[in-house]
XYZ file of C-alpha atoms in Angstrom:
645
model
C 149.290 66.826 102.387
C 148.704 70.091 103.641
C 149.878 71.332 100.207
C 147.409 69.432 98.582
C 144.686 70.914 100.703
C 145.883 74.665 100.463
C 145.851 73.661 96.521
C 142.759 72.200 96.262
C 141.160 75.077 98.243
C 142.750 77.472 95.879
C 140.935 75.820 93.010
C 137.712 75.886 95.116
C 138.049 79.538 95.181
C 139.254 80.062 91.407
C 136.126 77.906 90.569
C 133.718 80.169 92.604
C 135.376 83.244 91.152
C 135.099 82.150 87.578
C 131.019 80.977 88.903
C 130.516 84.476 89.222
C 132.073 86.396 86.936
C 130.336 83.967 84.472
C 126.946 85.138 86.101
C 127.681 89.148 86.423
C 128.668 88.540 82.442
C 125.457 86.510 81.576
C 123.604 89.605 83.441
C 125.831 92.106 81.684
C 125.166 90.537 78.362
C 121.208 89.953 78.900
C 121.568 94.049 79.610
C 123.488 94.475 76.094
C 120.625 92.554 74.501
C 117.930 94.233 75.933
C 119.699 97.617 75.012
C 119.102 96.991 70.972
C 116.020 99.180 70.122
C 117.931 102.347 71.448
C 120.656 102.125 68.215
C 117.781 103.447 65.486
C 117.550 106.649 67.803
C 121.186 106.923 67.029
C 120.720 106.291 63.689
C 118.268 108.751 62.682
C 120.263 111.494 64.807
C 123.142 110.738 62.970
C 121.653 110.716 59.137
C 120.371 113.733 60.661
C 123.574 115.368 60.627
C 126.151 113.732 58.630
C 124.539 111.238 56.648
C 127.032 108.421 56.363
C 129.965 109.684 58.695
C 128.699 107.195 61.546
C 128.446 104.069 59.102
C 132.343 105.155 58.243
C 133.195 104.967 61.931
C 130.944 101.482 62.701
C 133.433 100.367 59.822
C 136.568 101.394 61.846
C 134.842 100.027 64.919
C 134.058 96.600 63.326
C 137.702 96.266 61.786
C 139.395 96.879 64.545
C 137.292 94.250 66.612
C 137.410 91.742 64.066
C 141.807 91.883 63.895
C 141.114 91.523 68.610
C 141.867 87.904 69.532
C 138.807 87.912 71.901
C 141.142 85.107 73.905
C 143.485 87.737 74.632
C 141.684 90.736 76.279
C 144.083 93.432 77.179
C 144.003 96.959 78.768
C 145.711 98.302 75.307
C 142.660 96.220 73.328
C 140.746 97.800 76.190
C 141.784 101.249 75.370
C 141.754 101.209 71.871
C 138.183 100.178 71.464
C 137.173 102.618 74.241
C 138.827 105.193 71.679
C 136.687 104.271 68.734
C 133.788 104.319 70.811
C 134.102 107.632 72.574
C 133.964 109.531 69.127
C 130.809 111.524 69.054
C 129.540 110.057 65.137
C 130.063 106.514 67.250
C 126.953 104.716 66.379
C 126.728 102.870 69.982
C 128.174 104.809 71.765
C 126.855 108.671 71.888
C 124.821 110.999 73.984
C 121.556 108.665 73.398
C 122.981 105.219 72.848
C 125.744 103.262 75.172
C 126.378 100.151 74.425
C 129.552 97.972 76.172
C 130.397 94.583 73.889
C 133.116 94.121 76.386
C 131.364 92.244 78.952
C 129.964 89.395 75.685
C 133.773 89.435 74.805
C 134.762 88.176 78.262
C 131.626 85.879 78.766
C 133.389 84.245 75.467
C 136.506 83.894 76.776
C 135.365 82.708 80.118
C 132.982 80.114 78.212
C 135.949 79.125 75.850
C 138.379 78.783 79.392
C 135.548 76.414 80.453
C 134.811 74.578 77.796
C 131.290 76.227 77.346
C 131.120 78.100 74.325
C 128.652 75.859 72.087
C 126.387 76.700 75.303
C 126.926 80.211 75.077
C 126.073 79.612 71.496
C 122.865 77.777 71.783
C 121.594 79.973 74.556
C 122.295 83.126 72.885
C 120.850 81.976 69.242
C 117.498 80.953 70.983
C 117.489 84.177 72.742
C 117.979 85.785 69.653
C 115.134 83.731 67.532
C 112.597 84.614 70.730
C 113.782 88.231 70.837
C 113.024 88.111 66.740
C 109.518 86.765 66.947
C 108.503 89.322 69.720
C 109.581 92.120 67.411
C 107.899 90.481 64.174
C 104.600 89.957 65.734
C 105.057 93.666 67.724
C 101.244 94.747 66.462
C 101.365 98.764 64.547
C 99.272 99.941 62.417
C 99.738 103.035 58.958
C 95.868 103.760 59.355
C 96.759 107.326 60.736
C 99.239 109.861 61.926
C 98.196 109.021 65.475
C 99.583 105.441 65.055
C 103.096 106.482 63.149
C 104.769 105.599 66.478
C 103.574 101.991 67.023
C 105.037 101.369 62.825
C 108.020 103.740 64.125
C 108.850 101.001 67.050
C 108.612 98.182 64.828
C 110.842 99.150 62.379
C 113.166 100.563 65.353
C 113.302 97.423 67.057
C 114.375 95.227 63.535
C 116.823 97.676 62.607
C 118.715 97.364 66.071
C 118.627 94.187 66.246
C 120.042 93.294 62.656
C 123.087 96.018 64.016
C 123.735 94.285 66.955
C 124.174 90.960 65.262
C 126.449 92.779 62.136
C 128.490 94.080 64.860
C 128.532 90.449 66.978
C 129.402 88.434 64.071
C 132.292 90.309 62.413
C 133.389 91.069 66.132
C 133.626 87.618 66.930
C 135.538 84.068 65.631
C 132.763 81.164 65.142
C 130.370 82.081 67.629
C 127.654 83.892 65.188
C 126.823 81.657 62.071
C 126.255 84.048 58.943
C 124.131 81.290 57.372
C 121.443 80.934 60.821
C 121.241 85.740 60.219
C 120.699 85.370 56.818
C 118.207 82.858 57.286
C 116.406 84.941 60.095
C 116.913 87.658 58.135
C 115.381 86.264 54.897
C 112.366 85.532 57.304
C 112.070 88.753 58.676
C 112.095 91.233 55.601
C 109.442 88.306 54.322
C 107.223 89.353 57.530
C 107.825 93.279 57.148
C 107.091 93.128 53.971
C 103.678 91.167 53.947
C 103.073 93.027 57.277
C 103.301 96.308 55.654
C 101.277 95.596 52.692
C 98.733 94.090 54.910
C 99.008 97.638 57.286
C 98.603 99.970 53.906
C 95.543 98.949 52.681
C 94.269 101.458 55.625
C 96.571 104.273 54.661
C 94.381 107.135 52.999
C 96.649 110.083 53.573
C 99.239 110.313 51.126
C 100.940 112.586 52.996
C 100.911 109.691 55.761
C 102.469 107.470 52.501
C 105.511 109.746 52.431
C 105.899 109.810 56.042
C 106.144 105.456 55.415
C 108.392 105.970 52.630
C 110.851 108.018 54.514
C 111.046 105.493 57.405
C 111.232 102.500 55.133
C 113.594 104.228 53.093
C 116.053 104.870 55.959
C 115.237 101.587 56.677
C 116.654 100.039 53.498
C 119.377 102.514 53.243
C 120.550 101.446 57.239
C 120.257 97.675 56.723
C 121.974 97.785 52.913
C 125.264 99.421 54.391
C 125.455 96.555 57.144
C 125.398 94.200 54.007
C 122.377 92.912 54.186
C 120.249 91.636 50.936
C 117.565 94.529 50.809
C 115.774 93.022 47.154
C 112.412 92.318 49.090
C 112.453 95.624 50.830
C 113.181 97.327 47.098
C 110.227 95.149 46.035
C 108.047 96.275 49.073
C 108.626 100.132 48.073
C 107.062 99.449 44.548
C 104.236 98.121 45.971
C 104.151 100.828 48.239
C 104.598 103.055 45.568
C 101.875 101.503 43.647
C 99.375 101.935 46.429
C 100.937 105.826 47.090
C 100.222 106.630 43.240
C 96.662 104.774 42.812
C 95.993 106.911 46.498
C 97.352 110.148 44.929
C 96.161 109.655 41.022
C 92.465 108.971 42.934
C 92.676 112.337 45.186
C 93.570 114.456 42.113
C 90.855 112.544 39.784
C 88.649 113.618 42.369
C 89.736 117.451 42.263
C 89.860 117.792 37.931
C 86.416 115.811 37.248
C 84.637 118.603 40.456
C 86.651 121.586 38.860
C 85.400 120.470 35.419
C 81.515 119.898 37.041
C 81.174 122.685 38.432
C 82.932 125.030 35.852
C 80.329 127.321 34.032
C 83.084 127.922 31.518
C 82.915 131.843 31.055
C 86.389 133.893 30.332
C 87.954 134.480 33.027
C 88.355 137.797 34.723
C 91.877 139.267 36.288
C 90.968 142.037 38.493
C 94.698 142.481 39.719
C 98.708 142.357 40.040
C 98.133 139.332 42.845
C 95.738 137.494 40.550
C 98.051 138.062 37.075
C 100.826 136.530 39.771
C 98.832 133.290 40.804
C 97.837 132.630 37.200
C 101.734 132.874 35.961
C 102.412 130.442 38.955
C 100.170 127.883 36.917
C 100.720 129.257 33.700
C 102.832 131.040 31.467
C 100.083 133.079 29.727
C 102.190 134.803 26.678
C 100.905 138.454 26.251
C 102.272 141.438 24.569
C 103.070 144.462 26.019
C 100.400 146.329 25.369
C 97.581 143.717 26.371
C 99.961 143.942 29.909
C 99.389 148.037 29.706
C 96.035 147.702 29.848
C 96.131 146.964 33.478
C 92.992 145.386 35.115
C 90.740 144.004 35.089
C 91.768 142.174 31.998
C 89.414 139.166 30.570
C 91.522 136.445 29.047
C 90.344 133.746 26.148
C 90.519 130.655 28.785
C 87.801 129.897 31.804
C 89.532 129.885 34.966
C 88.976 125.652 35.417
C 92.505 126.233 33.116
C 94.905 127.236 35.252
C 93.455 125.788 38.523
C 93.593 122.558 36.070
C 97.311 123.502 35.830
C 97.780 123.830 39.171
C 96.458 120.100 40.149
C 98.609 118.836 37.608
C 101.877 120.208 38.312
C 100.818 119.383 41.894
C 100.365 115.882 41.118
C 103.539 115.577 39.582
C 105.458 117.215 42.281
C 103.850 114.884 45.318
C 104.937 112.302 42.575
C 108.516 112.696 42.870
C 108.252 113.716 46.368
C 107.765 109.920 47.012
C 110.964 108.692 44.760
C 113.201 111.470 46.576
C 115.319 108.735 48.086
C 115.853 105.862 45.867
C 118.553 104.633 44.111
C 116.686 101.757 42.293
C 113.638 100.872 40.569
C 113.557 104.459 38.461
C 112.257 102.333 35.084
C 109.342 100.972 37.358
C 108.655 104.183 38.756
C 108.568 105.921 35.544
C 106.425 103.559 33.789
C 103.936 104.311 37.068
C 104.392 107.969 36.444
C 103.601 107.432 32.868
C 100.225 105.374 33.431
C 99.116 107.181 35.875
C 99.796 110.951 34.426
C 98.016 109.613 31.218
C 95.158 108.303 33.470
C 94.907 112.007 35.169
C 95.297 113.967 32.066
C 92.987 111.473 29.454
C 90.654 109.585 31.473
C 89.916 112.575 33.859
C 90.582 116.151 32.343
C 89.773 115.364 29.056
C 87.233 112.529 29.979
C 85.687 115.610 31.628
C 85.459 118.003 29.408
C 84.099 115.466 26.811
C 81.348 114.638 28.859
C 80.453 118.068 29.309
C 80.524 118.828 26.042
C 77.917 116.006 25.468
C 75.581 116.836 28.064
C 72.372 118.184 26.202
C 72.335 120.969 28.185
C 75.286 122.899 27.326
C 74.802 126.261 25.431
C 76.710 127.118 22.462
C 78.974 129.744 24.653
C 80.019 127.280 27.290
C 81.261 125.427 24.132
C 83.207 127.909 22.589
C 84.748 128.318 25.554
C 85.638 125.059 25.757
C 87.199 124.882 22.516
C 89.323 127.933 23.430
C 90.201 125.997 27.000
C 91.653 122.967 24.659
C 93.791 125.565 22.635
C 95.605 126.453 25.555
C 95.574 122.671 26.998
C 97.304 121.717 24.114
C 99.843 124.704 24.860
C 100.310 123.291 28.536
C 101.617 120.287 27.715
C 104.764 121.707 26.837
C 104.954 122.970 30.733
C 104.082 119.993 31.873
C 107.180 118.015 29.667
C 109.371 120.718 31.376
C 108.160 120.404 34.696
C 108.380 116.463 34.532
C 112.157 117.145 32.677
C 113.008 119.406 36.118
C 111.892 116.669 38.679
C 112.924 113.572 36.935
C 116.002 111.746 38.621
C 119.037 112.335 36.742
C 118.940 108.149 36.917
C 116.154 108.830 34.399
C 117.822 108.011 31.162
C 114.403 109.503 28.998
C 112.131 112.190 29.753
C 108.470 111.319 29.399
C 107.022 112.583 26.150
C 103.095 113.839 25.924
C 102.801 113.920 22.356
C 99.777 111.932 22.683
C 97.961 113.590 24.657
C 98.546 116.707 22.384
C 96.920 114.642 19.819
C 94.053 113.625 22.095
C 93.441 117.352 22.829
C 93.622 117.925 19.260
C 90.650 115.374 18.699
C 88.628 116.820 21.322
C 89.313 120.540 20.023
C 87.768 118.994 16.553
C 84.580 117.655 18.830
C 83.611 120.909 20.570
C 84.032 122.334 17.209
C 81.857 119.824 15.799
C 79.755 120.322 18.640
C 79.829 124.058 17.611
C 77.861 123.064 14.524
C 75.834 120.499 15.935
C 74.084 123.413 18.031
C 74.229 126.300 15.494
C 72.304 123.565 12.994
C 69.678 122.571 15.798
C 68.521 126.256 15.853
C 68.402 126.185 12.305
C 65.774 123.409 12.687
C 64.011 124.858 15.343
C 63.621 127.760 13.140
C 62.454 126.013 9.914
C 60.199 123.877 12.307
C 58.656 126.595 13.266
C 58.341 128.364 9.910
C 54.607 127.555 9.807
C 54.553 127.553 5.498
C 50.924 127.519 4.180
C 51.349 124.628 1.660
C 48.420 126.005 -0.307
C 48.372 129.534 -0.269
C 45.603 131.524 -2.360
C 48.563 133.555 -4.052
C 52.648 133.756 -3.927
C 54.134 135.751 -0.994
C 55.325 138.964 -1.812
C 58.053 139.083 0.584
C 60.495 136.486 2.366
C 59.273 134.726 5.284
C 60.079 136.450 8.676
C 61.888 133.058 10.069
C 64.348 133.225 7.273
C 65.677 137.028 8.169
C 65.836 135.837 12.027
C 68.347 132.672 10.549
C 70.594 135.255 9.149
C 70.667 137.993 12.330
C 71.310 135.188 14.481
C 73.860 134.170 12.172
C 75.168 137.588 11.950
C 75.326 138.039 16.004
C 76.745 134.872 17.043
C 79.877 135.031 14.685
C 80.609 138.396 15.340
C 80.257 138.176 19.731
C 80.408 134.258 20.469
C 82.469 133.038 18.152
C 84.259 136.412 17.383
C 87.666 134.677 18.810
C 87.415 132.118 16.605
C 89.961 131.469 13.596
C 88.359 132.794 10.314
C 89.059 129.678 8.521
C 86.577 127.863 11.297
C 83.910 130.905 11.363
C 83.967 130.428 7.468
C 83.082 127.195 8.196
C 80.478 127.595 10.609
C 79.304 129.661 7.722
C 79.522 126.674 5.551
C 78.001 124.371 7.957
C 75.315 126.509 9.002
C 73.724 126.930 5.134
C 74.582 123.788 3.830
C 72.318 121.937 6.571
C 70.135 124.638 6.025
C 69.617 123.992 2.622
C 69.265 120.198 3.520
C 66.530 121.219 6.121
C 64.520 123.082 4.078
C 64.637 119.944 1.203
C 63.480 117.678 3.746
C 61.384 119.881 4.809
C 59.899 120.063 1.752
C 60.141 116.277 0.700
C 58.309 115.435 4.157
C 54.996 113.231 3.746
C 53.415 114.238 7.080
C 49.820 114.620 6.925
C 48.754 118.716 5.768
C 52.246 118.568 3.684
C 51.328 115.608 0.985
C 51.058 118.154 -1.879
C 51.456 121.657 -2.573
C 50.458 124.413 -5.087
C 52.727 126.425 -7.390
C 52.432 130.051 -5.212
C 53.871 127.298 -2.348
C 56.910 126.646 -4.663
C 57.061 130.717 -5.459
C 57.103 131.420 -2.027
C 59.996 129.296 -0.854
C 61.984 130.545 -4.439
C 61.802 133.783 -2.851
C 62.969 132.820 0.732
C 66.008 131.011 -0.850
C 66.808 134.136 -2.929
C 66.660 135.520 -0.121
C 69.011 133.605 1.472
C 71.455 133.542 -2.127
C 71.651 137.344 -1.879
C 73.342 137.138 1.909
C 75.380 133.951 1.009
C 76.834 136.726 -1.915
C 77.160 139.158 0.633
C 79.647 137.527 2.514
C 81.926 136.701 -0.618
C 82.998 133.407 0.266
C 83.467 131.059 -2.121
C 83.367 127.842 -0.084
C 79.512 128.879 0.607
C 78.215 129.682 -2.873
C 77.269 125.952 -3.842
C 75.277 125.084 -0.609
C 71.974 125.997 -1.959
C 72.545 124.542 -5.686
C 70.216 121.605 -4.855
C 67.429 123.284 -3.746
C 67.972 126.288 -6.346
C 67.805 123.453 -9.321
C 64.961 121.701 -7.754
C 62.780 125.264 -7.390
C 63.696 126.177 -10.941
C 63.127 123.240 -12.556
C 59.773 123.193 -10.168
C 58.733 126.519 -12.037
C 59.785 125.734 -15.295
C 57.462 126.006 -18.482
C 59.366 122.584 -19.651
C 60.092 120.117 -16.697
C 60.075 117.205 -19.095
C 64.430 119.117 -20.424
C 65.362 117.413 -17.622
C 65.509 114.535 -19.349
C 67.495 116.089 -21.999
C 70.996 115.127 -20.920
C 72.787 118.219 -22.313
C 69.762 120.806 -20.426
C 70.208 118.439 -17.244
C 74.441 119.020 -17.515
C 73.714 122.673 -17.643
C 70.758 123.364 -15.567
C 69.969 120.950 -12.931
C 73.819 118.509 -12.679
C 73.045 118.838 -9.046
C 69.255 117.423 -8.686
C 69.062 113.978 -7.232
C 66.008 112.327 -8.816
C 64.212 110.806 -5.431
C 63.066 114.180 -3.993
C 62.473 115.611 -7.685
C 59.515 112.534 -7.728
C 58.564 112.971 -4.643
C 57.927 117.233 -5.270
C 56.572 116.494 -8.636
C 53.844 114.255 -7.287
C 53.143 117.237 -4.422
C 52.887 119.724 -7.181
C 50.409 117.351 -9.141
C 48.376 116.685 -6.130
C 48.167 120.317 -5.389
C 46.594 120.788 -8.990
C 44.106 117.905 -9.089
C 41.007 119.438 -9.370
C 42.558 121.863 -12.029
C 43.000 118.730 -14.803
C 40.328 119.450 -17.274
C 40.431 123.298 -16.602
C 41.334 125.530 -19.843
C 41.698 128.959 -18.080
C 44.959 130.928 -19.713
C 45.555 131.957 -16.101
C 45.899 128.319 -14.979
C 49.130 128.077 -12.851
C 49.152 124.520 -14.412
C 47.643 123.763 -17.305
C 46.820 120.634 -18.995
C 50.064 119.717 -21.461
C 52.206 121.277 -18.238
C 50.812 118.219 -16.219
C 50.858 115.768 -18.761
C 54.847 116.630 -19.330
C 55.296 116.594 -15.501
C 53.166 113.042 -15.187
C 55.628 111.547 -18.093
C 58.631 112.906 -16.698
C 57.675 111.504 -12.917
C 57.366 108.213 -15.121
C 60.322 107.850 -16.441
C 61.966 109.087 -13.254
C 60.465 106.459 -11.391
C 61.871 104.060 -13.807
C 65.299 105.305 -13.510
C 65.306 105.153 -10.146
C 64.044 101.647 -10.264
C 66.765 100.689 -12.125
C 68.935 102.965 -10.108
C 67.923 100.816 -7.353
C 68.754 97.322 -8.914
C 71.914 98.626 -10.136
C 72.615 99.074 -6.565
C 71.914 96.280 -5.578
C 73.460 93.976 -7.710
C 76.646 95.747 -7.012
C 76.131 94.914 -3.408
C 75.414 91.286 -4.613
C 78.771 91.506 -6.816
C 80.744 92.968 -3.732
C 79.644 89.962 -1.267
C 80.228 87.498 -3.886
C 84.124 88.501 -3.927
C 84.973 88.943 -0.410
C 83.142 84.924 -0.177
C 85.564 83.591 -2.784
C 88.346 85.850 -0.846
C 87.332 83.858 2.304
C 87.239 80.901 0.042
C 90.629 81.105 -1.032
C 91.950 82.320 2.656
C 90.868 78.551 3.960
C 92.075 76.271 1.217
C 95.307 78.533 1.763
C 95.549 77.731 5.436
C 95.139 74.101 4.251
């Protein structure tokens, strides 16, 4: 009996042992728990250093604790795990992170002695899940620099606690259930990830962005070599790259459409070594050696918006791949983002600038000159900006991105300032005739060309050879070209105008503007270009056949091959009729002197007769060839529908 009692008593005592070691274990484990948020300290100091040496030595860590028997706890176990977890690239256990598993192995094997474990289980999962939703609804905020920490703690506190459960499960037999981590897992990058988007949409700083990337990108890296699924978080930095590059492309939209504002487009000036050294940093301005001996200051062809333009570019592209430093995936949807939005910068903004400025009604003919030079050299830095995209791209890149296109559109904006170019040069011109002030019926013929014609040719004269002195000669032929041949149509509807005071005209009127257009012939042969020769042929015809003794050859058809081929016949009418009008009260009148005697008007009164009539019939020809044209695309359309049916 009294060995009974000494036995029992003994297993009164065992019982209140195992009581409390069960407690100090369930306080020691609470502890380990509570410890989590200190392993992405570790982390960071580590990837610091060597990047991946610590994950190599988790590995040897969790290995080794997966072959333990956790039901057989020895001192050798003991020692050999304290070994793994002494070394200093030991992710738990290092001069800022200690953390003891031993204590949850024995609170297993005490559980498992007592028949307990599925309690363990259940209390420690529902721990877990509360521990989870304090950390997902842990408030931060990306809205400044001045908040980084509160987004820093978040991400902290997931990371840790995703390590502690790698480590727990493949450290333990049936007590952590891979299915209930992926599951809370699943739910948790779903959180970050809305939680995140939600947080960026008060992120203005993209320098703040790339502080976000980094973290979420150690983030993704950390989690992925625990084996966890990190697709979502992948997903989440495309949206966060989406929001960085709409952020970025808007800041440097901003800077090129101001520069291009507020650019007065004059060459710019070097005035030294330190400003030639700047400009190669944006450019690679190609001079010879002796425009570089010429020392400074130097003025170059382009305005100075060029290079500063340069500057944002390459600028924009850099911060670009500043953000994608880091990934290993995703490069096609990056690149296509690149694409979109360098197109955006360079067509919608630059160019979308400089077109507008070009059309702004105030713009002088210099500031568009320079302009067309600026596009010359745009077109030029295209090629710099291939190579600087070439340098930066990931060598996951399999392409480079090509700006062929926006060559071209340069091109077609190049062709509109120098369209522009004549558009100006010809609205002088009308000024000038505009302000001509012709007497319509002058007493006699002028004597000498009008004044207004000699200032159209110096003007002439001084812009090509100062403004548009850089010019190609093929183009300052052309502005040649241009310049007379709307000239030439001023002046004819000038003439052909039916404004009151200009409804007819005398034949000194006609004498006076033949000399003002010989005038203009004898420069036109100065210049011995071909290409400008013919642009007063019209007008030439028209005076001639104006001053001719026989008007009424014009209807001879081998006289009108040779003489007037170029003479359309409604403004021939229309100066006939002036020139009549002009001579009314001279009908009857018999004077030898008469500038337009009586068979010279009857000729001119046939010949506007059977002008008219060919122009009538001109007219109807026209017309029923219209007619004719509709008529066949409707039986086209026709035969389109009963095809279909």
């Amino acid at each position: 009996m009294d060995s009974l009692n000494r036995q029992i008593e003994m297993l009164e005592k065992e019982h209140t042992y195992y009581e409390e070691t069960i407690n100090l274990r369930k306080k020691q484990f609470h502890t380990l728990l509570v410890s989590a948020d200190e392993i992405l300290y570790s982390i960071k100091q580590n990837r610091e250093g060597k990047e991946y040496e610590w994950i190599k030595a988790l590995d040897e860590l969790t290995e080794d604790l997966t072959q333990d028997d956790e039901t057989d706890i020895d001192d050798n176990e003991d020692d050999k795990e304290d070994g793994i977890l002494e070394d200093k690239e030991n992710l738990i256990d290092n001069d800022y992170v200690k953390i003891d598993f031993k204590p949850l192995y024995q609170c297993l094997h005490i559980y498992d002695v007592l028949g307990e474990s599925l309690e363990l289980k259940n209390s420690y999962e529902e721990i877990r899940r509360q521990q989870a939703s304090s950390i997902l609804t842990t408030p931060f905020s990306l809205k400044s620099k001045d908040n980084l920490q509160t987004f820093k703690t978040y991400i902290n506190d997931i990371v840790g606690f995703f390590i502690i459960e790698y480590i727990v499960m493949n450290s333990t037999q049936n007590f952590r259930s891979k299915v209930w981590i992926d599951s809370l897992w699943e739910l948790t990058i779903n959180k970050t990830r809305d939680n995140i988007a939600l947080q960026l949409g008060d992120c203005e700083s993209t320098d703040l962005f790339l502080e976000i990337k980094n973290i979420v990108i150690v983030f993704i890296q950390t989690l992925e070599s625990f084996n966890y699924t990190v697709t979502k978080l992948l997903d989440l930095m495309i949206i966060l790259f989406e929001r960085y590059s709409r952020l970025l492309k808007q800041q440097y939209s901003s800077q090129l459409s101001q520069l291009i504002q507020n650019e007065d487009f004059i060459p710019m000036v070097l005035n030294s070594a330190d400003e030639y050294e700047k400009l190669l940093n944006a450019y690679t301005l190609q001079e010879n050696s002796e425009v570089i001996l010429q020392g400074f200051p130097r003025t170059l062809e382009f305005s100075k918006s060029f290079p500063e333009s340069c500057i944002i570019v390459k600028t924009f592209i850099q911060k670009f791949y500043q953000f994608i430093q880091g990934f290993t995936q995703n490069y096609g949807e990056m690149d296509d983002l690149l694409k979109k939005s360098l197109d955006s910068l360079l067509l919608d903004d630059l160019n979308g600038s400089l077109m507008r400025k070009m059309k702004n009604k105030s713009i002088k003919l210099t500031q568009i000159v320079q302009i067309y030079y600026d596009m010359e050299f745009y077109i030029k830095a295209c090629d710099e900006f291939e190579q600087e995209l070439s340098r930066r791209k990931s060598s996951k890149t399999s392409s480079d991105i090509n700006l062929a296109h926006i060559k071209t559109k340069f091109i077609d904006s190049q062709k509109m300032a120098e369209e522009k170019i004549f558009d100006i040069i010809n609205e002088k011109i009308d000024m000038f005739v505009d302000l001509s002030g012709y007497n319509w019926m002058p007493d006699k013929a002028s004597t000498e060309p009008s004044s207004y014609i000699q200032d159209i040719i110096n003007w002439l004269e001084t812009i090509i050879s100062t403004t548009l002195t850089n010019l190609p000669e093929s183009i300052k032929s052309f502005v040649y070209f241009d310049a007379f041949n709307h000239l030439s149509s001023s002046l004819l509807k000038y003439l052909t105008q039916q404004t009151s005071g200009t409804q007819k005209m005398n034949i000194y009127f006609v004498e006076t503007i033949d000399k003002d257009v010989a005038n203009i012939e004898s420069f036109i042969e100065s210049l011995n270009n071909p290409m400008i020769l013919d642009c007063f042929t019209e007008l030439r015809q028209i005076i001639n056949l104006l001053l001719s003794p026989n008007p009424e050859n014009f209807l001879n058809p081998s006289i009108k091959n040779r003489l007037y081929y170029s003479v359309n016949i409604h403004p021939l009418i229309i100066l006939l009729e002036k020139l009549l009008k002009g001579h009314e009260n001279n009908k009857i009148a018999l004077m030898f002197n008469n500038p337009l005697d009586y068979n010279r008007r009857k000729n001119i009164e046939n010949l506007i007769r059977v002008l008219k009539q060919q122009y009538s019939e001109q007219l109807m020809r026209q017309k029923e060839l219209l007619v004719e044209k509709s008529q066949k695309q409707a039986n086209k359309n026709l035969e389109r529908v009963f095809d279909k049916r």
